[in-house]
XYZ file of C-alpha atoms in Angstrom:
405
model
C 176.483 169.238 131.567
C 178.005 167.137 128.756
C 179.220 164.169 130.822
C 176.045 164.075 132.786
C 174.193 163.516 129.327
C 176.570 161.246 128.028
C 176.472 159.139 131.220
C 172.684 158.329 130.764
C 173.203 157.669 126.765
C 174.001 154.532 124.820
C 177.707 155.253 125.420
C 177.193 154.035 128.995
C 177.745 150.680 127.397
C 181.680 149.553 127.434
C 181.971 149.131 123.447
C 181.156 153.008 123.419
C 183.159 153.969 125.756
C 186.040 152.504 123.800
C 185.250 155.216 121.215
C 186.252 157.998 123.483
C 189.805 159.648 123.608
C 191.518 158.597 126.886
C 191.092 161.740 128.711
C 187.653 162.180 128.242
C 187.074 158.485 128.751
C 188.724 158.912 132.290
C 186.593 161.710 132.753
C 183.443 159.939 131.812
C 184.024 156.976 133.289
C 182.768 156.950 137.106
C 179.619 158.909 136.040
C 178.509 156.488 133.397
C 179.675 153.591 135.949
C 177.432 155.370 138.456
C 174.508 155.746 135.792
C 174.814 152.295 134.308
C 174.674 150.828 138.220
C 171.645 153.107 138.941
C 169.749 151.800 135.607
C 171.022 148.272 136.013
C 169.825 148.056 139.632
C 165.979 149.498 138.669
C 166.444 146.294 135.811
C 167.261 144.014 138.440
C 164.702 145.037 140.594
C 162.088 144.516 137.658
C 163.638 141.117 136.759
C 163.131 139.918 140.113
C 159.403 140.825 140.313
C 159.000 138.850 137.035
C 159.413 135.156 137.097
C 160.500 132.349 134.971
C 161.846 133.237 131.387
C 161.091 136.661 131.365
C 163.201 137.906 134.606
C 166.035 135.675 133.086
C 165.704 137.375 129.702
C 166.569 140.430 131.325
C 169.096 139.739 134.224
C 170.767 137.835 131.374
C 170.876 140.866 129.342
C 172.424 143.184 132.184
C 175.028 140.168 133.381
C 176.045 140.464 129.379
C 176.274 144.347 129.592
C 174.009 144.486 126.999
C 172.048 148.074 125.628
C 168.531 147.307 125.600
C 166.525 148.859 122.652
C 163.721 146.675 122.788
C 161.736 144.548 125.387
C 159.052 142.579 124.445
C 157.008 141.089 127.525
C 153.634 140.517 125.482
C 151.554 137.587 127.285
C 153.722 137.156 130.198
C 150.970 137.867 133.014
C 153.504 140.227 135.119
C 150.916 141.875 136.486
C 151.064 145.235 138.353
C 153.592 145.194 140.633
C 156.128 144.195 137.968
C 154.310 146.706 135.811
C 155.387 149.387 138.765
C 158.858 148.030 138.917
C 159.181 148.185 134.648
C 157.906 151.988 135.265
C 160.859 152.785 138.031
C 163.726 151.264 135.717
C 162.026 153.117 132.387
C 162.198 156.258 134.526
C 165.934 156.031 134.833
C 166.422 153.766 131.439
C 167.868 156.364 128.434
C 168.082 153.464 125.946
C 164.835 151.482 125.669
C 163.225 152.740 122.409
C 160.145 149.926 122.514
C 158.386 148.651 125.117
C 155.743 145.828 124.473
C 153.728 144.822 127.600
C 150.318 143.744 126.178
C 148.359 140.932 127.381
C 149.947 141.320 131.178
C 146.753 141.493 133.119
C 148.275 145.172 134.272
C 145.371 147.354 135.592
C 145.070 151.081 136.330
C 148.114 150.891 139.352
C 150.599 150.080 136.866
C 149.725 151.874 134.098
C 149.766 155.176 136.373
C 153.145 153.964 137.283
C 153.902 153.862 133.515
C 152.578 156.782 132.733
C 154.560 158.463 135.459
C 158.250 157.342 133.939
C 157.001 158.857 130.703
C 157.021 162.224 132.122
C 160.477 162.082 132.324
C 161.561 159.816 129.739
C 163.083 161.373 126.402
C 163.626 158.576 124.597
C 160.917 155.551 124.371
C 159.382 155.902 121.189
C 156.644 153.012 121.147
C 155.052 151.620 123.777
C 152.407 148.980 123.771
C 150.212 148.383 126.919
C 147.060 146.923 125.299
C 144.651 143.894 126.039
C 145.261 144.774 129.810
C 142.904 146.239 132.587
C 144.140 149.741 132.654
C 140.507 151.072 132.362
C 139.733 154.798 132.213
C 141.818 155.449 135.003
C 145.110 154.045 133.854
C 144.304 155.102 130.300
C 143.530 159.236 131.708
C 146.949 158.718 133.632
C 148.872 157.959 130.213
C 147.162 160.889 128.369
C 148.048 163.478 130.872
C 151.794 162.181 130.773
C 151.311 162.456 127.113
C 150.750 166.467 127.247
C 154.472 166.635 128.624
C 156.102 163.982 126.764
C 156.143 164.510 122.723
C 158.913 161.795 122.000
C 156.343 158.713 122.311
C 155.141 158.244 118.823
C 153.529 155.227 118.713
C 150.986 153.992 121.374
C 148.408 150.689 121.859
C 146.187 150.954 124.411
C 143.246 148.619 122.925
C 145.053 146.880 119.966
C 145.017 149.681 117.390
C 148.574 151.915 117.329
C 147.752 155.368 117.939
C 149.900 157.696 115.604
C 150.688 160.358 117.991
C 152.035 162.962 116.188
C 149.494 163.311 113.699
C 146.580 163.487 116.640
C 148.887 165.946 118.550
C 149.143 167.917 115.358
C 152.952 167.922 115.328
C 152.515 165.900 112.298
C 149.719 167.957 110.853
C 147.220 166.204 108.738
C 143.943 167.729 107.990
C 141.986 164.472 107.911
C 142.201 161.457 109.931
C 140.186 157.647 109.687
C 140.291 155.780 112.662
C 137.036 154.289 111.644
C 136.219 150.494 111.640
C 138.696 149.244 114.008
C 136.299 146.997 116.286
C 137.295 146.169 119.796
C 140.955 147.701 119.063
C 139.521 150.907 119.836
C 137.777 151.323 122.810
C 137.159 153.657 125.935
C 141.235 153.716 126.658
C 142.237 154.903 122.855
C 139.427 157.530 123.298
C 140.251 159.087 126.307
C 143.926 159.892 125.186
C 142.302 160.650 121.381
C 140.498 163.153 123.121
C 143.191 164.518 125.279
C 145.513 165.398 122.312
C 142.898 166.344 119.932
C 142.060 169.221 122.298
C 145.049 171.424 121.578
C 145.651 170.011 117.654
C 145.061 173.214 115.602
C 145.073 171.640 112.272
C 142.937 168.557 112.258
C 139.530 169.471 110.821
C 137.791 165.966 110.751
C 137.830 162.890 112.412
C 136.062 159.735 111.704
C 135.858 156.831 114.615
C 132.619 155.668 113.586
C 132.324 151.577 114.119
C 134.549 151.133 116.975
C 133.867 150.231 120.532
C 134.068 153.446 122.237
C 131.729 152.958 125.031
C 133.339 149.313 125.550
C 130.619 147.417 123.746
C 129.671 145.772 120.295
C 126.596 146.231 118.336
C 124.877 143.651 120.399
C 125.842 145.033 123.860
C 128.737 142.236 124.395
C 131.435 144.149 127.126
C 131.627 146.571 129.765
C 130.223 149.807 129.026
C 132.051 152.956 129.515
C 131.252 156.504 128.989
C 134.621 157.539 129.764
C 135.865 157.982 126.510
C 132.660 160.220 124.910
C 132.549 162.220 128.149
C 136.549 162.841 127.438
C 135.812 163.630 123.751
C 132.949 165.869 124.817
C 135.880 167.819 126.877
C 138.001 168.117 124.286
C 135.266 169.642 122.053
C 134.664 172.047 124.559
C 138.007 173.937 123.865
C 138.927 172.620 120.380
C 138.649 175.226 117.641
C 139.114 173.431 114.431
C 137.250 170.336 114.310
C 134.637 170.832 111.894
C 133.580 167.487 111.011
C 133.490 164.359 113.652
C 131.881 160.509 113.105
C 131.215 158.829 116.195
C 128.166 156.606 114.451
C 128.380 152.897 115.674
C 129.513 153.324 118.558
C 126.748 152.614 121.136
C 126.469 155.839 122.409
C 123.798 155.890 125.378
C 121.984 158.996 126.854
C 124.279 160.412 129.089
C 127.141 160.566 126.894
C 125.410 161.855 124.160
C 123.945 164.592 126.775
C 127.633 165.145 127.385
C 128.568 165.824 123.517
C 125.345 168.138 123.562
C 126.441 170.448 126.221
C 129.952 170.818 124.529
C 128.259 171.612 121.734
C 126.625 174.569 123.089
C 129.979 176.193 123.375
C 131.155 175.215 120.432
C 129.947 177.136 116.891
C 132.714 175.630 115.296
C 131.782 171.886 114.403
C 129.449 171.337 111.747
C 128.983 167.777 110.916
C 128.142 165.318 113.634
C 127.434 161.455 113.402
C 126.274 159.861 116.609
C 124.427 156.977 115.027
C 123.932 156.331 111.005
C 122.952 159.760 109.918
C 125.115 163.124 109.848
C 123.741 165.838 111.617
C 123.810 169.309 109.918
C 124.931 171.529 113.352
C 124.490 174.980 112.103
C 120.865 174.068 110.655
C 119.952 172.749 114.055
C 121.579 175.628 115.496
C 120.127 178.417 113.583
C 123.111 179.661 112.517
C 122.499 178.355 108.797
C 118.818 179.358 109.419
C 116.219 176.855 107.431
C 112.977 177.037 108.232
C 111.729 173.255 107.571
C 114.104 169.915 108.219
C 113.197 166.431 107.079
C 115.218 163.614 108.981
C 112.745 160.666 108.663
C 113.704 157.351 108.028
C 117.462 157.971 109.096
C 117.811 155.349 111.575
C 118.301 158.199 114.089
C 118.532 156.745 117.763
C 118.434 158.292 121.142
C 122.112 159.772 121.043
C 120.959 161.371 118.113
C 117.956 162.929 119.582
C 119.562 164.257 122.176
C 121.443 166.363 120.421
C 118.840 167.841 118.281
C 117.352 168.652 121.362
C 119.653 170.496 122.491
C 119.976 172.259 119.617
C 116.196 173.366 118.897
C 115.660 173.923 122.378
C 118.772 175.262 124.587
C 120.582 176.783 121.673
C 117.396 178.250 121.091
C 117.045 178.147 117.267
C 114.912 180.859 116.621
C 114.247 180.058 113.039
C 113.119 176.603 112.380
C 109.208 175.659 112.005
C 109.306 172.543 111.069
C 111.175 169.065 112.136
C 110.330 165.561 110.556
C 111.568 162.801 112.420
C 109.473 160.467 111.702
C 110.502 156.662 111.233
C 113.284 156.870 112.869
C 114.114 155.031 116.392
C 114.673 157.791 119.019
C 112.848 155.580 121.644
C 112.515 156.659 125.220
C 115.147 158.951 126.161
C 115.639 160.684 122.645
C 111.595 161.697 123.229
C 111.978 162.844 126.666
C 114.857 165.196 125.534
C 112.423 166.500 122.775
C 109.877 166.866 125.280
C 112.189 169.084 127.290
C 113.008 170.897 124.207
C 109.441 171.981 123.422
C 109.105 173.156 127.289
C 111.541 175.965 125.953
C 111.272 176.252 121.953
C 108.885 178.947 121.112
C 109.083 178.608 117.336
C 108.730 175.363 116.355
C 105.202 174.670 114.719
C 105.322 170.928 113.009
C 106.727 167.991 114.439
C 107.277 164.232 113.497
C 107.323 161.779 116.027
C 105.638 159.008 114.279
C 107.744 155.449 114.087
C 109.774 155.950 116.888
C 109.280 153.160 119.860
C 108.069 155.869 122.091
C 105.846 154.586 124.994
C 103.228 155.907 127.674
C 106.160 157.171 129.717
C 107.697 159.168 127.520
C 104.306 160.439 125.864
C 103.224 161.533 129.657
C 106.950 163.705 129.388
C 105.535 164.923 126.140
C 102.396 165.556 127.458
C 103.770 167.848 130.408
C 105.658 169.615 127.879
C 102.438 170.537 125.535
C 101.019 171.538 128.414
C 103.390 174.591 128.667
C 104.032 175.052 124.802
C 101.792 177.269 123.505
C 103.413 177.435 119.859
C 103.135 173.784 118.128
C 100.094 173.580 115.965
C 101.104 170.163 114.516
C 102.132 167.097 116.329
C 102.632 163.420 114.819
C 102.746 160.353 117.019
C 101.972 157.635 114.981
C 103.074 154.034 114.798
C 104.232 154.358 118.182
C 103.775 151.886 121.367
C 101.457 154.995 123.285
C 98.967 152.502 125.158
C 96.181 153.664 127.547
C 97.972 155.672 130.124
C 99.848 157.518 127.423
C 97.049 158.743 125.688
C 95.285 159.769 128.782
C 98.088 162.036 129.548
C 98.382 163.373 126.058
C 94.280 164.178 125.997
C 94.619 165.975 129.488
C 97.585 168.259 127.715
C 94.957 168.944 124.798
C 92.490 170.067 127.548
C 94.756 172.924 128.349
C 96.763 173.699 125.092
C 94.873 176.197 123.329
C 96.758 175.632 120.121
C 97.263 172.224 119.200
């Protein structure tokens, strides 16, 4: 066993072997030679698939019998096949500590090969696969590998280096601020972050505001993906420690907000959540910290916040809140529809302010349908919206059968 581990270590170099006693060297040399042969063959295979100076760099190092501890192939456009070959070499290499592969046209297939290598690698501590095209599938493969690999400490997926021990909780911190990283923290990073915080038993506050966790910036530029937010939602279903989560200014849309809302139905620990630009007090919305009135007007709340609010006052069965003021926000169509669904099941709320929220005819009709079966609400504000004749007719029809409003 000792000799086997020796054969896979840095003592594979001739210099290292020279430090051994003659008897031990005689015993170890054949195994070391075999390990070096296997490892070098993998690296030669990788080099053969990488044209130009990069392949020559690897080949030259092998010919000089150098022990490679750092390999930087940034911007070499190596592609998936070369990434797979590197992954194969990495699986048997117990010397390389740092591997840098940004800007290399690596997709999910190449990332999956590298991820598979990470499962058994016990030496690599730093990996950069940023600015590639690994997508949610590639990021998920890496996240799954990190569940069994606790050696890797630094990982770049989008541009910003993730501190894996802090996210895992093996280097325990109670608060992590990863906000304002912009495009350097995208869906791929969110998937890995989610996977690691799911089992973190120390972290209570996580700041992820002003990034591109959905793949787009505030102007909508980029490619939208809900994968990072749904991964965070899945983490919330099992995390029992996190009390504060800031996801503001990440352009979260309806599907992602709905996933978060669903997770919160089974999570009674998270107390503060920001999805747009204002922090929501979840215990008050749930009713576990009972208040009869909540004023959330003029908070720049968007559809994502409205979807979570609707879920908590409706399906979470808040039995205390009677007055909710959401006037002059920007909950728009998706948010108004979610609120309408909540009104179907909420039997307590009496006053609701939805004025100045860019609500149109379709969502006015959804609210009207809810009012037809809601016998509790007595005061509804809808001033300064975009409700036309069709929406007004739907509301008027609802009022004919609603005996309370």
